[in-house]
PDB file of C-alpha atoms and ligand atoms in Angstrom:
ATOM      1  CA  UNK A1193     -20.272 -61.810 -51.604  1.00 97.00           C
ATOM      2  CA  UNK A1194     -20.980 -58.660 -49.606  1.00 97.00           C
ATOM      3  CA  UNK A1195     -18.398 -56.475 -47.924  1.00 98.00           C
ATOM      4  CA  UNK A1196     -19.162 -54.450 -44.801  1.00 98.00           C
ATOM      5  CA  UNK A1197     -16.793 -51.895 -43.329  1.00 98.00           C
ATOM      6  CA  UNK A1198     -19.064 -50.721 -40.527  1.00 98.00           C
ATOM      7  CA  UNK A1199     -20.493 -52.584 -37.549  1.00 98.00           C
ATOM      8  CA  UNK A1200     -24.063 -51.357 -38.189  1.00 98.00           C
ATOM      9  CA  UNK A1201     -23.818 -52.342 -41.840  1.00 98.00           C
ATOM     10  CA  UNK A1202     -22.530 -55.790 -40.881  1.00 98.00           C
ATOM     11  CA  UNK A1203     -25.334 -56.316 -38.372  1.00 97.00           C
ATOM     12  CA  UNK A1204     -27.927 -55.206 -40.912  1.00 97.00           C
ATOM     13  CA  UNK A1205     -26.598 -57.760 -43.418  1.00 97.00           C
ATOM     14  CA  UNK A1206     -26.541 -60.518 -40.802  1.00 97.00           C
ATOM     15  CA  UNK A1207     -30.136 -59.792 -39.792  1.00 95.00           C
ATOM     16  CA  UNK A1208     -31.537 -62.702 -37.827  1.00 93.00           C
ATOM     17  CA  UNK A1209     -29.324 -65.384 -39.347  1.00 96.00           C
ATOM     18  CA  UNK A1210     -28.966 -68.331 -37.007  1.00 92.00           C
ATOM     19  CA  UNK A1211     -26.236 -70.421 -38.560  1.00 97.00           C
ATOM     20  CA  UNK A1212     -23.098 -68.310 -38.864  1.00 98.00           C
ATOM     21  CA  UNK A1213     -19.527 -69.563 -39.122  1.00 98.00           C
ATOM     22  CA  UNK A1214     -16.818 -66.954 -38.645  1.00 98.00           C
ATOM     23  CA  UNK A1215     -13.156 -66.899 -39.668  1.00 98.00           C
ATOM     24  CA  UNK A1216     -11.120 -63.936 -38.392  1.00 98.00           C
ATOM     25  CA  UNK A1217      -8.021 -63.068 -40.442  1.00 98.00           C
ATOM     26  CA  UNK A1218      -5.516 -60.287 -40.879  1.00 98.00           C
ATOM     27  CA  UNK A1219      -5.708 -60.603 -44.657  1.00 98.00           C
ATOM     28  CA  UNK A1220      -2.837 -61.367 -47.061  1.00 96.00           C
ATOM     29  CA  UNK A1221      -4.679 -64.617 -47.568  1.00 97.00           C
ATOM     30  CA  UNK A1222      -3.135 -67.869 -48.736  1.00 97.00           C
ATOM     31  CA  UNK A1223      -4.386 -71.407 -49.272  1.00 97.00           C
ATOM     32  CA  UNK A1224      -4.284 -72.055 -45.504  1.00 97.00           C
ATOM     33  CA  UNK A1225      -6.881 -69.352 -44.925  1.00 98.00           C
ATOM     34  CA  UNK A1226      -9.019 -70.656 -47.772  1.00 98.00           C
ATOM     35  CA  UNK A1227      -8.987 -74.082 -46.146  1.00 98.00           C
ATOM     36  CA  UNK A1228     -10.389 -72.423 -42.991  1.00 98.00           C
ATOM     37  CA  UNK A1229     -13.156 -70.840 -45.095  1.00 98.00           C
ATOM     38  CA  UNK A1230     -14.071 -74.208 -46.617  1.00 98.00           C
ATOM     39  CA  UNK A1231     -14.175 -75.766 -43.150  1.00 98.00           C
ATOM     40  CA  UNK A1232     -16.426 -72.908 -42.015  1.00 98.00           C
ATOM     41  CA  UNK A1233     -18.698 -73.563 -44.990  1.00 97.00           C
ATOM     42  CA  UNK A1234     -19.217 -77.165 -43.843  1.00 97.00           C
ATOM     43  CA  UNK A1235     -20.337 -76.009 -40.392  1.00 98.00           C
ATOM     44  CA  UNK A1236     -22.892 -73.287 -41.085  1.00 98.00           C
ATOM     45  CA  UNK A1237     -25.217 -71.888 -43.688  1.00 97.00           C
ATOM     46  CA  UNK A1238     -23.644 -68.417 -43.676  1.00 98.00           C
ATOM     47  CA  UNK A1239     -19.892 -67.730 -43.642  1.00 98.00           C
ATOM     48  CA  UNK A1240     -18.380 -64.453 -42.440  1.00 98.00           C
ATOM     49  CA  UNK A1241     -14.657 -63.661 -42.733  1.00 98.00           C
ATOM     50  CA  UNK A1242     -13.007 -60.617 -41.237  1.00 98.00           C
ATOM     51  CA  UNK A1243      -9.930 -58.813 -42.508  1.00 98.00           C
ATOM     52  CA  UNK A1244      -8.354 -56.580 -39.895  1.00 98.00           C
ATOM     53  CA  UNK A1245      -4.697 -56.025 -39.030  1.00 98.00           C
ATOM     54  CA  UNK A1246      -4.941 -55.635 -35.275  1.00 98.00           C
ATOM     55  CA  UNK A1247      -2.394 -53.147 -33.971  1.00 97.00           C
ATOM     56  CA  UNK A1248      -3.076 -54.289 -30.397  1.00 97.00           C
ATOM     57  CA  UNK A1249      -1.317 -57.629 -30.922  1.00 98.00           C
ATOM     58  CA  UNK A1250       1.872 -56.167 -32.436  1.00 97.00           C
ATOM     59  CA  UNK A1251       4.793 -54.978 -30.323  1.00 95.00           C
ATOM     60  CA  UNK A1252       6.239 -51.594 -31.390  1.00 94.00           C
ATOM     61  CA  UNK A1253       9.256 -53.266 -33.056  1.00 93.00           C
ATOM     62  CA  UNK A1254       7.107 -55.780 -34.991  1.00 93.00           C
ATOM     63  CA  UNK A1255       5.771 -55.617 -38.557  1.00 92.00           C
ATOM     64  CA  UNK A1256       2.406 -53.849 -38.059  1.00 96.00           C
ATOM     65  CA  UNK A1257       3.234 -51.054 -40.538  1.00 95.00           C
ATOM     66  CA  UNK A1258       4.698 -53.338 -43.175  1.00 93.00           C
ATOM     67  CA  UNK A1259       2.230 -56.229 -42.767  1.00 94.00           C
ATOM     68  CA  UNK A1260       1.001 -56.805 -46.346  1.00 94.00           C
ATOM     69  CA  UNK A1261      -2.421 -55.287 -47.053  1.00 96.00           C
ATOM     70  CA  UNK A1262      -3.827 -57.065 -50.135  1.00 97.00           C
ATOM     71  CA  UNK A1263      -7.523 -56.325 -49.780  1.00 98.00           C
ATOM     72  CA  UNK A1264      -8.687 -56.719 -53.372  1.00 98.00           C
ATOM     73  CA  UNK A1265      -6.851 -59.984 -53.988  1.00 98.00           C
ATOM     74  CA  UNK A1266      -8.118 -61.241 -50.603  1.00 98.00           C
ATOM     75  CA  UNK A1267     -11.738 -60.507 -51.541  1.00 98.00           C
ATOM     76  CA  UNK A1268     -11.375 -62.349 -54.845  1.00 98.00           C
ATOM     77  CA  UNK A1269     -10.054 -65.387 -52.999  1.00 98.00           C
ATOM     78  CA  UNK A1270     -12.827 -65.246 -50.398  1.00 98.00           C
ATOM     79  CA  UNK A1271     -15.497 -64.960 -53.078  1.00 97.00           C
ATOM     80  CA  UNK A1272     -14.024 -67.943 -54.907  1.00 97.00           C
ATOM     81  CA  UNK A1273     -14.485 -70.198 -51.888  1.00 94.00           C
ATOM     82  CA  UNK A1274     -18.038 -69.209 -51.107  1.00 94.00           C
ATOM     83  CA  UNK A1275     -17.670 -66.725 -48.265  1.00 98.00           C
ATOM     84  CA  UNK A1276     -20.938 -64.793 -47.925  1.00 98.00           C
ATOM     85  CA  UNK A1277     -19.821 -61.657 -46.119  1.00 98.00           C
ATOM     86  CA  UNK A1278     -16.500 -59.955 -45.413  1.00 98.00           C
ATOM     87  CA  UNK A1279     -16.140 -57.638 -42.442  1.00 98.00           C
ATOM     88  CA  UNK A1280     -13.273 -55.239 -43.155  1.00 98.00           C
ATOM     89  CA  UNK A1281     -13.405 -52.414 -40.631  1.00 98.00           C
ATOM     90  CA  UNK A1282     -11.119 -49.423 -40.455  1.00 98.00           C
ATOM     91  CA  UNK A1283      -9.123 -49.137 -37.265  1.00 98.00           C
ATOM     92  CA  UNK A1284     -11.387 -46.337 -35.966  1.00 98.00           C
ATOM     93  CA  UNK A1285     -14.436 -48.589 -36.345  1.00 98.00           C
ATOM     94  CA  UNK A1286     -13.058 -51.257 -33.998  1.00 98.00           C
ATOM     95  CA  UNK A1287     -11.114 -48.871 -31.774  1.00 98.00           C
ATOM     96  CA  UNK A1288     -13.086 -45.586 -31.821  1.00 98.00           C
ATOM     97  CA  UNK A1289     -11.440 -44.612 -28.538  1.00 98.00           C
ATOM     98  CA  UNK A1290      -8.190 -45.815 -26.946  1.00 96.00           C
ATOM     99  CA  UNK A1291      -8.869 -49.360 -25.754  1.00 97.00           C
ATOM    100  CA  UNK A1292      -8.663 -49.479 -21.966  1.00 98.00           C
ATOM    101  CA  UNK A1293     -10.608 -52.681 -21.286  1.00 98.00           C
ATOM    102  CA  UNK A1294      -8.816 -55.878 -22.273  1.00 98.00           C
ATOM    103  CA  UNK A1295      -9.286 -59.618 -22.205  1.00 98.00           C
ATOM    104  CA  UNK A1296      -6.365 -60.742 -20.045  1.00 98.00           C
ATOM    105  CA  UNK A1297      -5.278 -64.294 -20.874  1.00 98.00           C
ATOM    106  CA  UNK A1298      -4.216 -66.657 -18.093  1.00 97.00           C
ATOM    107  CA  UNK A1299      -0.633 -67.675 -17.240  1.00 96.00           C
ATOM    108  CA  UNK A1300      -0.452 -69.694 -20.487  1.00 97.00           C
ATOM    109  CA  UNK A1301      -0.474 -66.377 -22.329  1.00 97.00           C
ATOM    110  CA  UNK A1302       2.946 -65.543 -20.873  1.00 97.00           C
ATOM    111  CA  UNK A1303       4.547 -68.827 -21.936  1.00 98.00           C
ATOM    112  CA  UNK A1304       6.007 -69.939 -25.307  1.00 98.00           C
ATOM    113  CA  UNK A1305       4.807 -67.259 -27.761  1.00 98.00           C
ATOM    114  CA  UNK A1306       3.895 -65.010 -24.834  1.00 98.00           C
ATOM    115  CA  UNK A1307       7.453 -65.074 -23.505  1.00 98.00           C
ATOM    116  CA  UNK A1308       8.794 -63.718 -26.797  1.00 98.00           C
ATOM    117  CA  UNK A1309       5.802 -61.557 -27.713  1.00 97.00           C
ATOM    118  CA  UNK A1310       4.607 -59.960 -24.456  1.00 97.00           C
ATOM    119  CA  UNK A1311       1.098 -58.575 -24.830  1.00 97.00           C
ATOM    120  CA  UNK A1312       0.440 -60.580 -27.988  1.00 98.00           C
ATOM    121  CA  UNK A1313      -2.273 -62.819 -26.573  1.00 98.00           C
ATOM    122  CA  UNK A1314      -3.928 -59.948 -24.729  1.00 98.00           C
ATOM    123  CA  UNK A1315      -4.185 -58.176 -28.080  1.00 98.00           C
ATOM    124  CA  UNK A1316      -5.479 -61.290 -29.827  1.00 98.00           C
ATOM    125  CA  UNK A1317      -8.002 -62.194 -27.113  1.00 98.00           C
ATOM    126  CA  UNK A1318      -9.302 -58.627 -26.956  1.00 98.00           C
ATOM    127  CA  UNK A1319      -9.853 -58.263 -30.702  1.00 98.00           C
ATOM    128  CA  UNK A1320     -11.302 -61.766 -31.052  1.00 99.00           C
ATOM    129  CA  UNK A1321     -13.753 -61.001 -28.238  1.00 98.00           C
ATOM    130  CA  UNK A1322     -14.746 -57.746 -29.969  1.00 98.00           C
ATOM    131  CA  UNK A1323     -15.183 -59.548 -33.290  1.00 98.00           C
ATOM    132  CA  UNK A1324     -17.206 -62.330 -31.640  1.00 98.00           C
ATOM    133  CA  UNK A1325     -19.478 -59.705 -30.040  1.00 98.00           C
ATOM    134  CA  UNK A1326     -19.937 -57.964 -33.377  1.00 98.00           C
ATOM    135  CA  UNK A1327     -20.460 -61.013 -35.621  1.00 98.00           C
ATOM    136  CA  UNK A1328     -22.134 -63.242 -32.985  1.00 98.00           C
ATOM    137  CA  UNK A1329     -21.222 -66.472 -34.753  1.00 98.00           C
ATOM    138  CA  UNK A1330     -22.314 -69.981 -33.800  1.00 98.00           C
ATOM    139  CA  UNK A1331     -19.033 -71.438 -35.009  1.00 98.00           C
ATOM    140  CA  UNK A1332     -15.540 -69.946 -35.307  1.00 98.00           C
ATOM    141  CA  UNK A1333     -12.655 -71.550 -37.188  1.00 98.00           C
ATOM    142  CA  UNK A1334      -8.978 -71.057 -36.298  1.00 98.00           C
ATOM    143  CA  UNK A1335      -5.878 -72.728 -37.752  1.00 98.00           C
ATOM    144  CA  UNK A1336      -3.803 -75.112 -35.650  1.00 98.00           C
ATOM    145  CA  UNK A1337      -0.601 -73.461 -36.841  1.00 98.00           C
ATOM    146  CA  UNK A1338      -1.288 -70.868 -34.146  1.00 98.00           C
ATOM    147  CA  UNK A1339      -1.727 -73.687 -31.648  1.00 98.00           C
ATOM    148  CA  UNK A1340      -1.423 -71.586 -28.514  1.00 98.00           C
ATOM    149  CA  UNK A1341      -3.742 -68.914 -29.927  1.00 98.00           C
ATOM    150  CA  UNK A1342      -6.359 -71.602 -30.578  1.00 98.00           C
ATOM    151  CA  UNK A1343      -6.018 -72.859 -26.999  1.00 98.00           C
ATOM    152  CA  UNK A1344      -6.355 -69.366 -25.558  1.00 98.00           C
ATOM    153  CA  UNK A1345      -9.419 -68.609 -27.684  1.00 98.00           C
ATOM    154  CA  UNK A1346     -10.996 -71.910 -26.614  1.00 98.00           C
ATOM    155  CA  UNK A1347     -10.307 -71.064 -22.955  1.00 98.00           C
ATOM    156  CA  UNK A1348     -11.770 -67.588 -23.357  1.00 98.00           C
ATOM    157  CA  UNK A1349     -14.921 -68.967 -24.989  1.00 98.00           C
ATOM    158  CA  UNK A1350     -15.320 -71.598 -22.271  1.00 98.00           C
ATOM    159  CA  UNK A1351     -14.641 -69.400 -19.258  1.00 98.00           C
ATOM    160  CA  UNK A1352     -16.581 -66.382 -20.502  1.00 98.00           C
ATOM    161  CA  UNK A1353     -19.556 -68.580 -21.486  1.00 98.00           C
ATOM    162  CA  UNK A1354     -19.684 -67.632 -25.138  1.00 98.00           C
ATOM    163  CA  UNK A1355     -22.043 -69.881 -27.101  1.00 98.00           C
ATOM    164  CA  UNK A1356     -19.534 -70.464 -29.889  1.00 98.00           C
ATOM    165  CA  UNK A1357     -18.212 -73.770 -31.123  1.00 98.00           C
ATOM    166  CA  UNK A1358     -14.479 -73.210 -31.779  1.00 98.00           C
ATOM    167  CA  UNK A1359     -13.050 -75.474 -34.466  1.00 98.00           C
ATOM    168  CA  UNK A1360      -9.325 -76.046 -34.888  1.00 98.00           C
ATOM    169  CA  UNK A1361      -8.389 -76.727 -38.491  1.00 98.00           C
ATOM    170  CA  UNK A1362      -5.328 -78.711 -39.603  1.00 98.00           C
ATOM    171  CA  UNK A1363      -2.173 -76.898 -40.735  1.00 98.00           C
ATOM    172  CA  UNK A1364      -1.997 -76.341 -44.504  1.00 98.00           C
ATOM    173  CA  UNK A1365       1.501 -77.047 -45.820  1.00 98.00           C
ATOM    174  CA  UNK A1366       3.404 -76.511 -49.049  1.00 98.00           C
ATOM    175  CA  UNK A1367       4.417 -79.781 -50.785  1.00 98.00           C
ATOM    176  CA  UNK A1368       7.866 -79.509 -49.126  1.00 98.00           C
ATOM    177  CA  UNK A1369       6.280 -79.335 -45.660  1.00 98.00           C
ATOM    178  CA  UNK A1370       6.583 -75.619 -44.906  1.00 98.00           C
ATOM    179  CA  UNK A1371       3.482 -74.474 -43.006  1.00 98.00           C
ATOM    180  CA  UNK A1372       1.657 -71.835 -45.047  1.00 98.00           C
ATOM    181  CA  UNK A1373       1.898 -68.396 -43.474  1.00 96.00           C
ATOM    182  CA  UNK A1374       1.386 -64.818 -44.562  1.00 92.00           C
ATOM    183  CA  UNK A1375       4.931 -64.152 -43.372  1.00 93.00           C
ATOM    184  CA  UNK A1376       6.471 -66.744 -45.767  1.00 96.00           C
ATOM    185  CA  UNK A1377       6.347 -63.974 -48.347  1.00 95.00           C
ATOM    186  CA  UNK A1378       9.145 -62.210 -46.446  1.00 95.00           C
ATOM    187  CA  UNK A1379      11.592 -65.096 -47.133  1.00 97.00           C
ATOM    188  CA  UNK A1380      14.311 -64.660 -49.774  1.00 97.00           C
ATOM    189  CA  UNK A1381      14.646 -67.470 -52.360  1.00 97.00           C
ATOM    190  CA  UNK A1382      17.546 -68.918 -50.395  1.00 97.00           C
ATOM    191  CA  UNK A1383      15.638 -68.756 -47.103  1.00 98.00           C
ATOM    192  CA  UNK A1384      12.555 -70.298 -48.726  1.00 98.00           C
ATOM    193  CA  UNK A1385      14.686 -73.254 -49.841  1.00 98.00           C
ATOM    194  CA  UNK A1386      15.972 -73.669 -46.265  1.00 98.00           C
ATOM    195  CA  UNK A1387      12.596 -73.149 -44.555  1.00 98.00           C
ATOM    196  CA  UNK A1388      11.251 -76.756 -44.779  1.00 98.00           C
ATOM    197  CA  UNK A1389      13.993 -77.790 -42.362  1.00 98.00           C
ATOM    198  CA  UNK A1390      11.784 -76.499 -39.571  1.00 98.00           C
ATOM    199  CA  UNK A1391       9.016 -79.026 -40.219  1.00 98.00           C
ATOM    200  CA  UNK A1392      11.613 -81.764 -40.809  1.00 98.00           C
ATOM    201  CA  UNK A1393      13.175 -80.998 -37.423  1.00 98.00           C
ATOM    202  CA  UNK A1394       9.804 -81.179 -35.660  1.00 98.00           C
ATOM    203  CA  UNK A1395       9.129 -84.528 -37.362  1.00 98.00           C
ATOM    204  CA  UNK A1396      12.557 -85.683 -36.172  1.00 98.00           C
ATOM    205  CA  UNK A1397      11.665 -84.749 -32.573  1.00 98.00           C
ATOM    206  CA  UNK A1398       8.408 -86.676 -32.911  1.00 98.00           C
ATOM    207  CA  UNK A1399      10.206 -89.748 -34.308  1.00 98.00           C
ATOM    208  CA  UNK A1400      12.765 -89.675 -31.473  1.00 98.00           C
ATOM    209  CA  UNK A1401       9.984 -89.676 -28.875  1.00 98.00           C
ATOM    210  CA  UNK A1402       8.088 -92.431 -30.674  1.00 97.00           C
ATOM    211  CA  UNK A1403      11.217 -94.595 -30.607  1.00 97.00           C
ATOM    212  CA  UNK A1404      11.550 -94.217 -26.843  1.00 95.00           C
ATOM    213  CA  UNK A1405      13.524 -91.023 -26.151  1.00 95.00           C
ATOM    214  CA  UNK A1406      12.251 -89.647 -22.823  1.00 92.00           C
ATOM    215  CA  UNK A1407      14.702 -86.847 -22.075  1.00 96.00           C
ATOM    216  CA  UNK A1408      12.734 -84.024 -23.641  1.00 97.00           C
ATOM    217  CA  UNK A1409      15.105 -81.259 -22.585  1.00 97.00           C
ATOM    218  CA  UNK A1410      18.023 -83.067 -24.249  1.00 98.00           C
ATOM    219  CA  UNK A1411      15.942 -83.663 -27.359  1.00 98.00           C
ATOM    220  CA  UNK A1412      14.828 -80.033 -27.567  1.00 98.00           C
ATOM    221  CA  UNK A1413      18.495 -79.021 -27.197  1.00 98.00           C
ATOM    222  CA  UNK A1414      19.534 -81.298 -30.069  1.00 98.00           C
ATOM    223  CA  UNK A1415      16.775 -79.950 -32.295  1.00 98.00           C
ATOM    224  CA  UNK A1416      17.888 -76.405 -31.496  1.00 98.00           C
ATOM    225  CA  UNK A1417      21.489 -77.297 -32.378  1.00 98.00           C
ATOM    226  CA  UNK A1418      20.429 -78.818 -35.721  1.00 96.00           C
ATOM    227  CA  UNK A1419      18.698 -75.579 -36.700  1.00 98.00           C
ATOM    228  CA  UNK A1420      21.388 -73.282 -35.322  1.00 98.00           C
ATOM    229  CA  UNK A1421      23.993 -75.068 -37.465  1.00 97.00           C
ATOM    230  CA  UNK A1422      21.954 -73.933 -40.455  1.00 95.00           C
ATOM    231  CA  UNK A1423      21.824 -70.273 -39.405  1.00 94.00           C
ATOM    232  CA  UNK A1424      18.439 -70.322 -37.706  1.00 98.00           C
ATOM    233  CA  UNK A1425      17.841 -68.257 -34.576  1.00 98.00           C
ATOM    234  CA  UNK A1426      15.676 -70.009 -32.053  1.00 98.00           C
ATOM    235  CA  UNK A1427      13.031 -68.558 -29.763  1.00 98.00           C
ATOM    236  CA  UNK A1428      11.878 -71.977 -28.560  1.00 98.00           C
ATOM    237  CA  UNK A1429      11.405 -75.597 -29.483  1.00 98.00           C
ATOM    238  CA  UNK A1430       9.239 -77.217 -26.838  1.00 98.00           C
ATOM    239  CA  UNK A1431       7.472 -80.527 -26.362  1.00 98.00           C
ATOM    240  CA  UNK A1432       4.248 -79.987 -24.447  1.00 98.00           C
ATOM    241  CA  UNK A1433       0.964 -81.703 -23.616  1.00 98.00           C
ATOM    242  CA  UNK A1434      -1.739 -81.157 -26.219  1.00 98.00           C
ATOM    243  CA  UNK A1435      -4.363 -80.640 -23.527  1.00 97.00           C
ATOM    244  CA  UNK A1436      -2.890 -77.566 -21.806  1.00 97.00           C
ATOM    245  CA  UNK A1437       0.563 -76.900 -23.320  1.00 98.00           C
ATOM    246  CA  UNK A1438       2.220 -77.654 -19.981  1.00 98.00           C
ATOM    247  CA  UNK A1439       5.297 -79.872 -19.528  1.00 97.00           C
ATOM    248  CA  UNK A1440       4.432 -83.524 -20.103  1.00 97.00           C
ATOM    249  CA  UNK A1441       4.987 -86.304 -17.580  1.00 95.00           C
ATOM    250  CA  UNK A1442       5.993 -89.808 -18.668  1.00 91.00           C
ATOM    251  CA  UNK A1443       2.377 -90.973 -18.523  1.00 94.00           C
ATOM    252  CA  UNK A1444       1.142 -88.246 -20.900  1.00 96.00           C
ATOM    253  CA  UNK A1445       0.303 -89.649 -24.314  1.00 96.00           C
ATOM    254  CA  UNK A1446      -0.937 -86.771 -26.480  1.00 98.00           C
ATOM    255  CA  UNK A1447       1.903 -84.388 -27.178  1.00 98.00           C
ATOM    256  CA  UNK A1448       2.767 -81.531 -29.477  1.00 98.00           C
ATOM    257  CA  UNK A1449       6.169 -80.156 -30.393  1.00 98.00           C
ATOM    258  CA  UNK A1450       6.041 -76.420 -31.019  1.00 98.00           C
ATOM    259  CA  UNK A1451       8.642 -74.062 -32.432  1.00 98.00           C
ATOM    260  CA  UNK A1452       9.194 -70.388 -33.065  1.00 98.00           C
ATOM    261  CA  UNK A1453      12.351 -69.601 -34.977  1.00 98.00           C
ATOM    262  CA  UNK A1454      13.807 -66.948 -37.217  1.00 98.00           C
ATOM    263  CA  UNK A1455      15.353 -67.296 -40.665  1.00 97.00           C
ATOM    264  CA  UNK A1456      17.036 -63.991 -41.384  1.00 96.00           C
ATOM    265  CA  UNK A1457      14.474 -61.457 -40.207  1.00 95.00           C
ATOM    266  CA  UNK A1458      11.423 -63.687 -40.746  1.00 96.00           C
ATOM    267  CA  UNK A1459       9.884 -65.313 -37.702  1.00 97.00           C
ATOM    268  CA  UNK A1460       8.168 -68.642 -38.392  1.00 98.00           C
ATOM    269  CA  UNK A1461       6.071 -70.804 -36.088  1.00 98.00           C
ATOM    270  CA  UNK A1462       5.044 -74.409 -36.590  1.00 98.00           C
ATOM    271  CA  UNK A1463       4.022 -77.477 -34.608  1.00 98.00           C
ATOM    272  CA  UNK A1464       3.410 -81.194 -34.950  1.00 98.00           C
ATOM    273  CA  UNK A1465       0.872 -83.102 -32.858  1.00 98.00           C
ATOM    274  CA  UNK A1466       1.377 -86.773 -32.080  1.00 98.00           C
ATOM    275  CA  UNK A1467       0.398 -89.516 -29.653  1.00 98.00           C
ATOM    276  CA  UNK A1468       2.819 -91.974 -28.031  1.00 96.00           C
TER     277      UNK A1468
HETATM  278  O1  PAF B 478      -4.425 -65.459 -36.395  1.00 71.64           O
HETATM  279  C1  PAF B 478      -4.638 -64.295 -36.804  1.00 71.64           C
HETATM  280  O2  PAF B 478      -4.596 -64.006 -38.003  1.00 71.64           O
HETATM  281  C2  PAF B 478      -4.937 -63.200 -35.789  1.00 71.64           C
HETATM  282  O3  PAF B 478      -4.245 -63.410 -34.602  1.00 71.64           O
HETATM  283  C3  PAF B 478      -6.445 -63.039 -35.529  1.00 71.64           C
HETATM  284  C4  PAF B 478      -7.050 -64.284 -34.905  1.00 71.64           C
HETATM  285  C5  PAF B 478      -7.167 -62.707 -36.831  1.00 71.64           C
HETATM  286  C6  PAF B 478      -6.679 -61.878 -34.548  1.00 71.64           C
HETATM  287  O4  PAF B 478      -6.204 -60.678 -35.057  1.00 71.64           O
END
């Protein structure tokens, strides 16, 4: 496996390759990321992963400075699952001058995650666009845990006519149901034991809808109460349409329940897709 820190070096290693699958990451890799790499492997002859903690998508009060940087361990993991090339630029390589052009996401970018993390999706869309322009992949793989991110990237690719096939990969979970996340490492032992309640609550919402509950606002409220009773702080629990993350009508069949919640100081997101 090769590692490139510079854009010119990366392009030289990519040469004229025509079958490239790309997985962007911020490092601190876990089994969920490795699953994305294996999915990428099935879709192209050459797999590129990037490791870059993108300041642009962090608000000033968020964990940019403390976000775990585990480069050597990450590279070992990437090599073990057959990644061909890692792009690991320094900040000055991707942002050699203050960024003043941005990819501005649509209204969806201000909802759900966007309501609680203003500017987040602008930062994500801008860096993903830069990375796509640098790597020029045929296929890009994103995890469904970041459901809204995946939808925004798909929209960007479609509307800006990028010739990239965006693949959404299933959420990797621990045996107790907790969605794997780089931020799970922030949980204390007690919080880690409590954390699976999030997935259980989303499954409960799903089961209520499947057994005929139509009042989604009431249901979301009950789910919020269940978590609050166990010391969770809630940003949102929302049932939305899978197709566009807007409020469902009674006739809508393919739904997703999404949540962003905090246990102590750790913010977790998760979602469950289902069809009625
Ligand atoms: O999902 C992530 O890890 C990041 O948002 C991404 C896509 C690598 C952009 O920085």
